[in-house]
C-alpha cells in the first residue's frame, strides 16, 4: 500500500511539473492550445465556404460559351439563351479551353440541319478539359440543357405524328433516398474532416511530448529525475498523463472551433452534425487516438537525444492519418467489424458515422474502444521499458 501511494505521489509530482513547464513556455503553449486548434478549423471553414460561394456563383450566373457552327442550329442557340447559356465570340475556342481562359465550348456538326430534318440524331459536341475540376459545373449545365432540349424536341416530333410522347417512356423509374440529411450533404466534410480531426487528436500533444522527453534529455535534466527514488513507471505515467490532458484540451478546443465555424458557415453546418450530442460523440471517438498519439510519441521521442532529432522522427507520423483517407477515396469499402480494431481506419469509419448521423452499434463501440485503449496500453508498457534503460539518461 505504501509503494502504491508513493508511486501515485510521484506520478502527480511529475504531472504537475510537466504542466507547469508547459504553461511557462508561452510559445509552445500558444502553438499547442491556440494557433493549431483554433486557427486550422476556422481556416478549413473559410476555404470551404469560399468554394461553396464559387460553386453557387457558377450555378446562378449566366453561362457564356463559344458555339462553333451556331449557324447550323439557330433555334437551339436561341433556346439555350433562354436557359441562361449565352453565346460569345471567341477566335479560337479550343485554344481558349487549353489556356484555361474558358471552361468549355459547343461544337455543332455541319450536318446538324440535314440530320435534324431527316429525323436522325443531330450531333452537338461539348469540348472541355476533364482534368480541370472548376469546369465541372459549366459542363453539367450544358449537358442538362442539351438533354432537356432533346427531350422536348423528341416529344414534339411524336405529337406531330399523332403519337402520345408517353409511349416512348414505357417505364417510370423513381428513387427513394433513405439517407439522413447530414449524410446527403456530407460530401466535402466526409472527405476532409476525419483526416483533420484524427491528425489533431493524434498530434495535439506532440510539442509537450517532445519537450518532456527529448527536450529534457537535451537539457540534461532527465538524469536527475531518473536518479530519484520514484519508479520509472510513475515517471512515465506522470509525463503521459500531462500529455494526454493537454491533448484532450487541444482536441476540445478544436471541436469547439469547428462548431463555431459551422455556425457562421451555413453550408458546412448543413453538411455535418454539429450539435452538442455530436460534439460529445466526436470527443469520445477521438479519445483513444489522443492516448495512442501520446504513448506512441513518448516511445519514439524518448529514444531521441535532441529536440531536432525527435521532430524529424515525429514529422513522419503526420502521414499516418492520411492512409485511411486516401485508401477510402481510391477504393471505398463497406463497414466490417474488424475495421473498428485497425488504428486510424477505425477512427475514420467512426467519425464518418457521427458526421453522417448514423447509428453505431454496441458491438462496434466495444471493439473500437478495447482495440484503441489496448494498443495505447501496450505502447505505455513499451515506453516504460525504454525509460528503464540506463543509457536513456545520457544526452550524447
Tab-separated table of C-alpha atoms in Angstrom:
chain	number	residue	atom	x	y	z
A	1	UNK	CA	0.000	0.000	0.000
A	2	UNK	CA	2.877	2.335	0.805
A	3	UNK	CA	4.591	1.681	-2.519
A	4	UNK	CA	1.342	2.326	-4.349
A	5	UNK	CA	0.835	5.611	-2.507
A	6	UNK	CA	4.444	6.633	-3.201
A	7	UNK	CA	4.015	5.777	-6.865
A	8	UNK	CA	0.835	7.826	-7.119
A	9	UNK	CA	2.521	10.725	-5.332
A	10	UNK	CA	5.475	10.603	-7.765
A	11	UNK	CA	3.072	10.453	-10.709
A	12	UNK	CA	1.247	13.568	-9.541
A	13	UNK	CA	4.513	15.425	-8.909
A	14	UNK	CA	5.798	14.654	-12.433
A	15	UNK	CA	2.375	15.522	-13.897
A	16	UNK	CA	2.360	18.897	-12.148
A	17	UNK	CA	5.980	19.559	-13.124
A	18	UNK	CA	5.315	18.929	-16.842
A	19	UNK	CA	2.197	21.090	-16.885
A	20	UNK	CA	3.966	23.920	-15.065
A	21	UNK	CA	6.842	23.889	-17.546
A	22	UNK	CA	4.360	23.696	-20.416
A	23	UNK	CA	2.459	26.786	-19.233
A	24	UNK	CA	5.703	28.704	-18.677
A	25	UNK	CA	6.825	28.045	-22.254
A	26	UNK	CA	4.497	30.576	-23.862
A	27	UNK	CA	5.444	29.746	-27.439
A	28	UNK	CA	4.723	26.026	-27.030
A	29	UNK	CA	1.573	26.826	-25.051
A	30	UNK	CA	0.244	29.150	-27.771
A	31	UNK	CA	1.156	26.748	-30.573
A	32	UNK	CA	-0.496	23.781	-28.867
A	33	UNK	CA	-3.673	25.338	-27.480
A	34	UNK	CA	-4.293	28.432	-29.590
A	35	UNK	CA	-2.907	28.602	-33.101
A	36	UNK	CA	-3.364	24.978	-34.157
A	37	UNK	CA	-6.689	24.029	-32.544
A	38	UNK	CA	-8.380	27.383	-33.230
A	39	UNK	CA	-6.978	28.696	-36.491
A	40	UNK	CA	-6.886	25.464	-38.504
A	41	UNK	CA	-10.639	24.674	-38.192
A	42	UNK	CA	-11.566	28.273	-38.932
A	43	UNK	CA	-9.274	28.228	-41.965
A	44	UNK	CA	-10.909	24.999	-43.143
A	45	UNK	CA	-14.369	26.521	-42.765
A	46	UNK	CA	-13.289	29.666	-44.583
A	47	UNK	CA	-11.831	27.811	-47.549
A	48	UNK	CA	-14.875	25.545	-47.750
A	49	UNK	CA	-17.251	28.500	-47.654
A	50	UNK	CA	-15.229	30.150	-50.407
A	51	UNK	CA	-15.553	27.019	-52.528
A	52	UNK	CA	-19.301	26.855	-51.913
A	53	UNK	CA	-19.672	30.507	-52.868
A	54	UNK	CA	-17.810	29.947	-56.120
A	55	UNK	CA	-19.912	26.885	-56.975
A	56	UNK	CA	-23.133	28.792	-56.233
A	57	UNK	CA	-21.976	31.640	-58.441
A	58	UNK	CA	-21.242	29.248	-61.313
A	59	UNK	CA	-24.717	27.742	-60.995
A	60	UNK	CA	-26.637	31.005	-60.814
A	61	UNK	CA	-24.885	33.456	-63.116
A	62	UNK	CA	-25.438	33.369	-66.925
A	63	UNK	CA	-23.038	30.969	-68.640
A	64	UNK	CA	-21.224	32.405	-71.651
A	65	UNK	CA	-19.769	29.856	-74.068
A	66	UNK	CA	-18.423	29.882	-77.589
A	67	UNK	CA	-20.582	27.988	-80.101
A	68	UNK	CA	-18.845	26.730	-83.215
A	69	UNK	CA	-21.287	26.145	-86.067
A	70	UNK	CA	-24.077	28.189	-84.477
A	71	UNK	CA	-25.430	28.990	-87.937
A	72	UNK	CA	-26.408	25.322	-88.357
A	73	UNK	CA	-28.799	25.369	-85.362
A	74	UNK	CA	-30.141	28.896	-84.772
A	75	UNK	CA	-33.201	27.615	-82.877
A	76	UNK	CA	-31.003	25.675	-80.469
A	77	UNK	CA	-28.824	28.742	-79.855
A	78	UNK	CA	-31.917	30.857	-79.146
A	79	UNK	CA	-33.329	28.208	-76.779
A	80	UNK	CA	-30.034	27.973	-74.885
A	81	UNK	CA	-30.026	31.750	-74.428
A	82	UNK	CA	-33.404	31.422	-72.745
A	83	UNK	CA	-31.823	28.927	-70.338
A	84	UNK	CA	-29.099	31.352	-69.291
A	85	UNK	CA	-26.455	29.951	-71.666
A	86	UNK	CA	-25.363	32.812	-73.894
A	87	UNK	CA	-23.179	32.695	-76.961
A	88	UNK	CA	-19.928	34.645	-77.079
A	89	UNK	CA	-17.467	35.187	-79.876
A	90	UNK	CA	-14.047	33.565	-79.486
A	91	UNK	CA	-11.462	33.441	-82.250
A	92	UNK	CA	-10.059	30.018	-81.292
A	93	UNK	CA	-12.346	28.261	-78.751
A	94	UNK	CA	-10.160	25.156	-78.398
A	95	UNK	CA	-7.064	27.232	-77.672
A	96	UNK	CA	-9.067	29.205	-75.103
A	97	UNK	CA	-10.071	25.989	-73.314
A	98	UNK	CA	-6.486	24.699	-73.388
A	99	UNK	CA	-5.246	28.015	-71.979
A	100	UNK	CA	-7.926	27.801	-69.236
A	101	UNK	CA	-9.487	31.040	-70.411
A	102	UNK	CA	-12.833	29.256	-70.992
A	103	UNK	CA	-14.333	26.211	-69.295
A	104	UNK	CA	-15.914	24.637	-72.384
A	105	UNK	CA	-17.462	25.352	-75.763
A	106	UNK	CA	-20.098	23.791	-78.025
A	107	UNK	CA	-19.347	22.414	-81.471
A	108	UNK	CA	-22.401	21.896	-83.698
A	109	UNK	CA	-21.887	19.415	-86.521
A	110	UNK	CA	-22.012	20.775	-90.092
A	111	UNK	CA	-24.723	18.243	-90.995
A	112	UNK	CA	-26.854	19.209	-87.981
A	113	UNK	CA	-29.660	20.837	-90.016
A	114	UNK	CA	-29.783	18.000	-92.591
A	115	UNK	CA	-29.837	15.279	-89.915
A	116	UNK	CA	-32.471	17.220	-87.973
A	117	UNK	CA	-34.804	17.426	-90.949
A	118	UNK	CA	-34.238	13.747	-91.743
A	119	UNK	CA	-35.186	12.751	-88.203
A	120	UNK	CA	-31.716	11.464	-87.447
A	121	UNK	CA	-29.728	12.221	-84.285
A	122	UNK	CA	-28.021	15.582	-84.817
A	123	UNK	CA	-24.569	15.857	-83.250
A	124	UNK	CA	-23.652	18.561	-80.740
A	125	UNK	CA	-20.269	18.181	-79.039
A	126	UNK	CA	-19.226	19.629	-75.676
A	127	UNK	CA	-15.497	20.308	-75.745
A	128	UNK	CA	-13.806	20.657	-72.342
A	129	UNK	CA	-10.786	19.626	-70.288
A	130	UNK	CA	-11.871	16.865	-67.864
A	131	UNK	CA	-8.751	17.323	-65.694
A	132	UNK	CA	-9.913	20.780	-64.598
A	133	UNK	CA	-12.250	20.492	-61.627
A	134	UNK	CA	-13.566	24.043	-61.961
A	135	UNK	CA	-15.074	23.175	-65.358
A	136	UNK	CA	-17.378	20.517	-63.876
A	137	UNK	CA	-20.348	22.773	-63.118
A	138	UNK	CA	-20.401	24.587	-66.508
A	139	UNK	CA	-20.136	21.257	-68.347
A	140	UNK	CA	-23.011	19.760	-66.326
A	141	UNK	CA	-25.140	22.821	-67.048
A	142	UNK	CA	-24.535	22.377	-70.766
A	143	UNK	CA	-25.296	18.650	-70.605
A	144	UNK	CA	-28.571	19.151	-68.726
A	145	UNK	CA	-29.690	21.925	-71.060
A	146	UNK	CA	-28.979	19.873	-74.202
A	147	UNK	CA	-30.688	16.799	-72.739
A	148	UNK	CA	-33.774	18.845	-71.906
A	149	UNK	CA	-33.854	20.340	-75.419
A	150	UNK	CA	-33.571	16.869	-76.940
A	151	UNK	CA	-36.427	15.555	-74.797
A	152	UNK	CA	-38.692	18.478	-75.660
A	153	UNK	CA	-37.999	18.226	-79.397
A	154	UNK	CA	-38.493	14.456	-79.315
A	155	UNK	CA	-41.878	14.895	-77.641
A	156	UNK	CA	-42.919	17.484	-80.257
A	157	UNK	CA	-41.935	15.117	-83.069
A	158	UNK	CA	-44.138	12.391	-81.645
A	159	UNK	CA	-47.059	14.788	-81.169
A	160	UNK	CA	-46.679	15.910	-84.799
A	161	UNK	CA	-47.150	12.273	-85.841
A	162	UNK	CA	-50.184	11.846	-83.607
A	163	UNK	CA	-48.340	9.747	-81.049
A	164	UNK	CA	-48.537	10.285	-77.321
A	165	UNK	CA	-44.990	11.116	-76.089
A	166	UNK	CA	-45.525	8.864	-73.071
A	167	UNK	CA	-45.419	5.862	-75.444
A	168	UNK	CA	-41.651	6.435	-75.736
A	169	UNK	CA	-41.330	6.049	-71.970
A	170	UNK	CA	-42.784	2.627	-71.136
A	171	UNK	CA	-41.348	2.663	-67.611
A	172	UNK	CA	-41.048	5.408	-64.985
A	173	UNK	CA	-38.108	4.928	-62.630
A	174	UNK	CA	-38.181	6.711	-59.288
A	175	UNK	CA	-35.706	6.713	-56.420
A	176	UNK	CA	-36.278	6.758	-52.692
A	177	UNK	CA	-33.302	8.074	-50.747
A	178	UNK	CA	-33.313	6.747	-47.170
A	179	UNK	CA	-30.090	8.516	-46.147
A	180	UNK	CA	-30.115	11.186	-43.458
A	181	UNK	CA	-29.903	14.867	-44.457
A	182	UNK	CA	-26.439	15.028	-42.865
A	183	UNK	CA	-25.268	12.026	-44.895
A	184	UNK	CA	-26.577	13.512	-48.162
A	185	UNK	CA	-24.712	16.751	-47.576
A	186	UNK	CA	-21.523	15.362	-46.078
A	187	UNK	CA	-19.517	15.211	-49.297
A	188	UNK	CA	-16.596	17.514	-48.571
A	189	UNK	CA	-16.910	17.135	-44.807
A	190	UNK	CA	-16.752	13.333	-45.074
A	191	UNK	CA	-13.650	13.561	-47.229
A	192	UNK	CA	-11.518	16.029	-45.276
A	193	UNK	CA	-12.900	16.351	-41.748
A	194	UNK	CA	-11.988	12.858	-40.461
A	195	UNK	CA	-8.379	13.335	-41.545
A	196	UNK	CA	-8.111	16.728	-39.863
A	197	UNK	CA	-9.711	15.580	-36.619
A	198	UNK	CA	-7.604	12.426	-36.441
A	199	UNK	CA	-4.448	14.434	-37.077
A	200	UNK	CA	-5.300	16.984	-34.359
A	201	UNK	CA	-6.128	14.232	-31.862
A	202	UNK	CA	-3.055	12.173	-32.739
A	203	UNK	CA	-0.529	15.017	-32.772
A	204	UNK	CA	-2.194	17.504	-30.432
A	205	UNK	CA	0.213	16.725	-27.592
A	206	UNK	CA	3.331	16.484	-29.758
A	207	UNK	CA	5.025	19.758	-28.609
A	208	UNK	CA	4.720	18.785	-24.945
A	209	UNK	CA	5.767	15.173	-25.587
A	210	UNK	CA	8.905	16.235	-27.459
A	211	UNK	CA	9.836	18.742	-24.754
A	212	UNK	CA	9.154	16.284	-21.912
A	213	UNK	CA	11.276	13.539	-23.486
A	214	UNK	CA	13.933	14.644	-25.952
A	215	UNK	CA	13.903	18.200	-24.556
A	216	UNK	CA	14.748	17.018	-21.065
A	217	UNK	CA	17.437	14.755	-22.415
A	218	UNK	CA	18.970	17.602	-24.412
A	219	UNK	CA	18.904	19.930	-21.398
A	220	UNK	CA	20.433	17.106	-19.306
A	221	UNK	CA	17.632	17.429	-16.756
A	222	UNK	CA	16.419	13.882	-17.274
A	223	UNK	CA	19.253	12.202	-15.368
A	224	UNK	CA	18.450	13.944	-12.043
A	225	UNK	CA	14.803	12.960	-12.488
A	226	UNK	CA	15.678	9.325	-13.113
A	227	UNK	CA	18.057	9.373	-10.131
A	228	UNK	CA	15.168	9.997	-7.720
A	229	UNK	CA	13.598	7.062	-5.827
A	230	UNK	CA	10.486	7.357	-7.999
A	231	UNK	CA	9.713	4.301	-10.086
A	232	UNK	CA	10.187	4.603	-13.837
A	233	UNK	CA	6.572	3.622	-14.421
A	234	UNK	CA	5.384	6.510	-12.238
A	235	UNK	CA	7.657	8.949	-14.095
A	236	UNK	CA	6.414	7.813	-17.493
A	237	UNK	CA	2.799	7.811	-16.284
A	238	UNK	CA	3.148	11.372	-14.971
A	239	UNK	CA	4.500	12.591	-18.306
A	240	UNK	CA	1.888	10.574	-20.146
A	241	UNK	CA	-0.963	11.979	-18.023
A	242	UNK	CA	0.199	15.554	-18.629
A	243	UNK	CA	0.477	14.972	-22.376
A	244	UNK	CA	-2.962	13.343	-22.538
A	245	UNK	CA	-4.545	16.221	-20.620
A	246	UNK	CA	-3.006	18.766	-22.995
A	247	UNK	CA	-4.056	16.635	-25.967
A	248	UNK	CA	-7.663	16.433	-24.738
A	249	UNK	CA	-7.822	20.192	-24.128
A	250	UNK	CA	-6.408	20.842	-27.614
A	251	UNK	CA	-8.961	18.426	-29.113
A	252	UNK	CA	-11.822	20.057	-27.207
A	253	UNK	CA	-10.782	23.497	-28.466
A	254	UNK	CA	-10.559	22.106	-31.998
A	255	UNK	CA	-14.095	20.713	-31.843
A	256	UNK	CA	-15.437	23.958	-30.385
A	257	UNK	CA	-13.731	25.882	-33.187
A	258	UNK	CA	-15.401	23.626	-35.758
A	259	UNK	CA	-18.770	24.152	-34.077
A	260	UNK	CA	-18.368	27.932	-34.036
A	261	UNK	CA	-17.125	27.936	-37.624
A	262	UNK	CA	-20.050	25.786	-38.779
A	263	UNK	CA	-22.467	28.209	-37.119
A	264	UNK	CA	-21.165	31.049	-39.296
A	265	UNK	CA	-20.931	28.809	-42.362
A	266	UNK	CA	-24.457	27.512	-43.080
A	267	UNK	CA	-23.227	25.334	-45.942
A	268	UNK	CA	-20.886	23.328	-43.733
A	269	UNK	CA	-23.397	23.379	-40.905
A	270	UNK	CA	-25.819	21.556	-43.207
A	271	UNK	CA	-23.176	19.025	-44.249
A	272	UNK	CA	-22.439	17.619	-40.816
A	273	UNK	CA	-23.954	17.163	-37.387
A	274	UNK	CA	-22.652	19.961	-35.168
A	275	UNK	CA	-24.993	19.798	-32.164
A	276	UNK	CA	-23.671	19.141	-28.667
A	277	UNK	CA	-24.513	15.442	-28.811
A	278	UNK	CA	-22.460	15.082	-31.986
A	279	UNK	CA	-19.588	17.033	-30.414
A	280	UNK	CA	-19.646	14.690	-27.394
A	281	UNK	CA	-19.599	11.646	-29.675
A	282	UNK	CA	-16.696	13.079	-31.668
A	283	UNK	CA	-14.796	13.645	-28.427
A	284	UNK	CA	-15.423	10.060	-27.320
A	285	UNK	CA	-14.421	8.671	-30.717
A	286	UNK	CA	-11.164	10.615	-30.753
A	287	UNK	CA	-10.232	9.966	-27.125
A	288	UNK	CA	-8.412	6.673	-27.862
A	289	UNK	CA	-6.437	8.486	-30.564
A	290	UNK	CA	-5.273	11.070	-28.004
A	291	UNK	CA	-3.939	8.283	-25.764
A	292	UNK	CA	-2.479	6.409	-28.721
A	293	UNK	CA	-0.704	9.512	-30.013
A	294	UNK	CA	0.707	10.429	-26.595
A	295	UNK	CA	2.080	6.937	-25.916
A	296	UNK	CA	3.485	6.414	-29.411
A	297	UNK	CA	5.108	9.858	-29.449
A	298	UNK	CA	6.550	9.256	-25.981
A	299	UNK	CA	8.008	5.914	-27.022
A	300	UNK	CA	9.547	7.363	-30.205
A	301	UNK	CA	10.749	10.722	-28.833
A	302	UNK	CA	12.320	9.176	-25.740
A	303	UNK	CA	14.907	7.500	-27.962
A	304	UNK	CA	15.996	10.837	-29.463
A	305	UNK	CA	18.951	12.724	-27.997
A	306	UNK	CA	17.752	16.164	-29.105
A	307	UNK	CA	14.539	18.003	-29.916
A	308	UNK	CA	15.575	18.298	-33.557
A	309	UNK	CA	16.068	14.555	-33.842
A	310	UNK	CA	12.713	13.868	-32.182
A	311	UNK	CA	10.944	16.273	-34.529
A	312	UNK	CA	12.471	14.513	-37.525
A	313	UNK	CA	11.002	11.224	-36.278
A	314	UNK	CA	7.592	12.558	-35.362
A	315	UNK	CA	7.157	14.539	-38.593
A	316	UNK	CA	6.756	11.241	-40.435
A	317	UNK	CA	3.761	10.406	-38.233
A	318	UNK	CA	1.748	13.147	-39.947
A	319	UNK	CA	1.384	10.760	-42.888
A	320	UNK	CA	-0.329	8.034	-40.846
A	321	UNK	CA	-3.786	9.711	-40.612
A	322	UNK	CA	-3.712	10.195	-44.390
A	323	UNK	CA	-3.599	6.464	-45.123
A	324	UNK	CA	-7.276	5.582	-44.473
A	325	UNK	CA	-8.474	8.795	-46.124
A	326	UNK	CA	-6.537	8.069	-49.320
A	327	UNK	CA	-7.499	4.383	-49.211
A	328	UNK	CA	-11.202	5.103	-48.916
A	329	UNK	CA	-11.029	7.733	-51.680
A	330	UNK	CA	-9.412	5.246	-54.068
A	331	UNK	CA	-11.359	2.152	-53.033
A	332	UNK	CA	-14.460	2.730	-50.876
A	333	UNK	CA	-15.318	-0.284	-48.730
A	334	UNK	CA	-18.305	-1.367	-46.664
A	335	UNK	CA	-18.018	-1.361	-42.891
A	336	UNK	CA	-16.915	-4.631	-41.343
A	337	UNK	CA	-16.368	-5.320	-37.676
A	338	UNK	CA	-12.622	-5.935	-37.995
A	339	UNK	CA	-12.129	-2.407	-39.354
A	340	UNK	CA	-13.016	-0.951	-35.962
A	341	UNK	CA	-9.904	-2.574	-34.484
A	342	UNK	CA	-7.454	-1.067	-37.006
A	343	UNK	CA	-5.848	2.230	-35.873
A	344	UNK	CA	-6.694	5.282	-37.990
A	345	UNK	CA	-9.071	3.277	-40.203
A	346	UNK	CA	-11.315	2.659	-37.193
A	347	UNK	CA	-11.323	6.359	-36.283
A	348	UNK	CA	-12.116	7.283	-39.868
A	349	UNK	CA	-15.100	4.935	-40.025
A	350	UNK	CA	-16.423	6.022	-36.622
A	351	UNK	CA	-16.106	9.718	-37.476
A	352	UNK	CA	-17.954	9.193	-40.742
A	353	UNK	CA	-20.822	7.592	-38.855
A	354	UNK	CA	-21.034	10.523	-36.436
A	355	UNK	CA	-20.779	13.147	-39.195
A	356	UNK	CA	-23.471	11.354	-41.210
A	357	UNK	CA	-25.694	10.886	-38.110
A	358	UNK	CA	-25.634	7.103	-38.499
A	359	UNK	CA	-26.139	4.681	-35.617
A	360	UNK	CA	-23.129	2.941	-34.070
A	361	UNK	CA	-23.830	-0.492	-32.614
A	362	UNK	CA	-22.725	-1.576	-29.151
A	363	UNK	CA	-20.562	-4.258	-30.759
A	364	UNK	CA	-18.722	-1.664	-32.845
A	365	UNK	CA	-18.205	0.569	-29.793
A	366	UNK	CA	-16.811	-2.360	-27.792
A	367	UNK	CA	-14.327	-3.440	-30.462
A	368	UNK	CA	-13.288	0.132	-31.136
A	369	UNK	CA	-12.668	1.180	-27.529
A	370	UNK	CA	-10.957	-2.070	-26.487
A	371	UNK	CA	-8.644	-2.021	-29.501
A	372	UNK	CA	-7.807	1.684	-29.134
A	373	UNK	CA	-7.099	1.761	-25.418
A	374	UNK	CA	-5.500	-1.688	-25.547
A	375	UNK	CA	-2.943	-0.556	-28.113
A	376	UNK	CA	-2.274	2.596	-26.063
A	377	UNK	CA	-1.626	0.399	-23.005
A	378	UNK	CA	0.870	-1.724	-24.943
A	379	UNK	CA	2.715	1.399	-26.095
A	380	UNK	CA	2.756	2.669	-22.493
A	381	UNK	CA	4.426	-0.584	-21.425
A	382	UNK	CA	6.950	-0.160	-24.230
A	383	UNK	CA	7.675	3.435	-23.145
A	384	UNK	CA	8.185	2.345	-19.512
A	385	UNK	CA	10.585	-0.327	-20.715
A	386	UNK	CA	12.549	2.276	-22.649
A	387	UNK	CA	12.775	4.532	-19.582
A	388	UNK	CA	14.228	1.628	-17.606
A	389	UNK	CA	17.271	1.638	-19.894
A	390	UNK	CA	20.120	3.400	-18.126
A	391	UNK	CA	21.541	4.807	-21.354
A	392	UNK	CA	18.414	6.967	-21.639
A	393	UNK	CA	19.946	9.427	-19.173
A	394	UNK	CA	22.936	10.007	-21.457
A	395	UNK	CA	22.434	13.013	-23.712
A	396	UNK	CA	25.288	12.433	-26.112
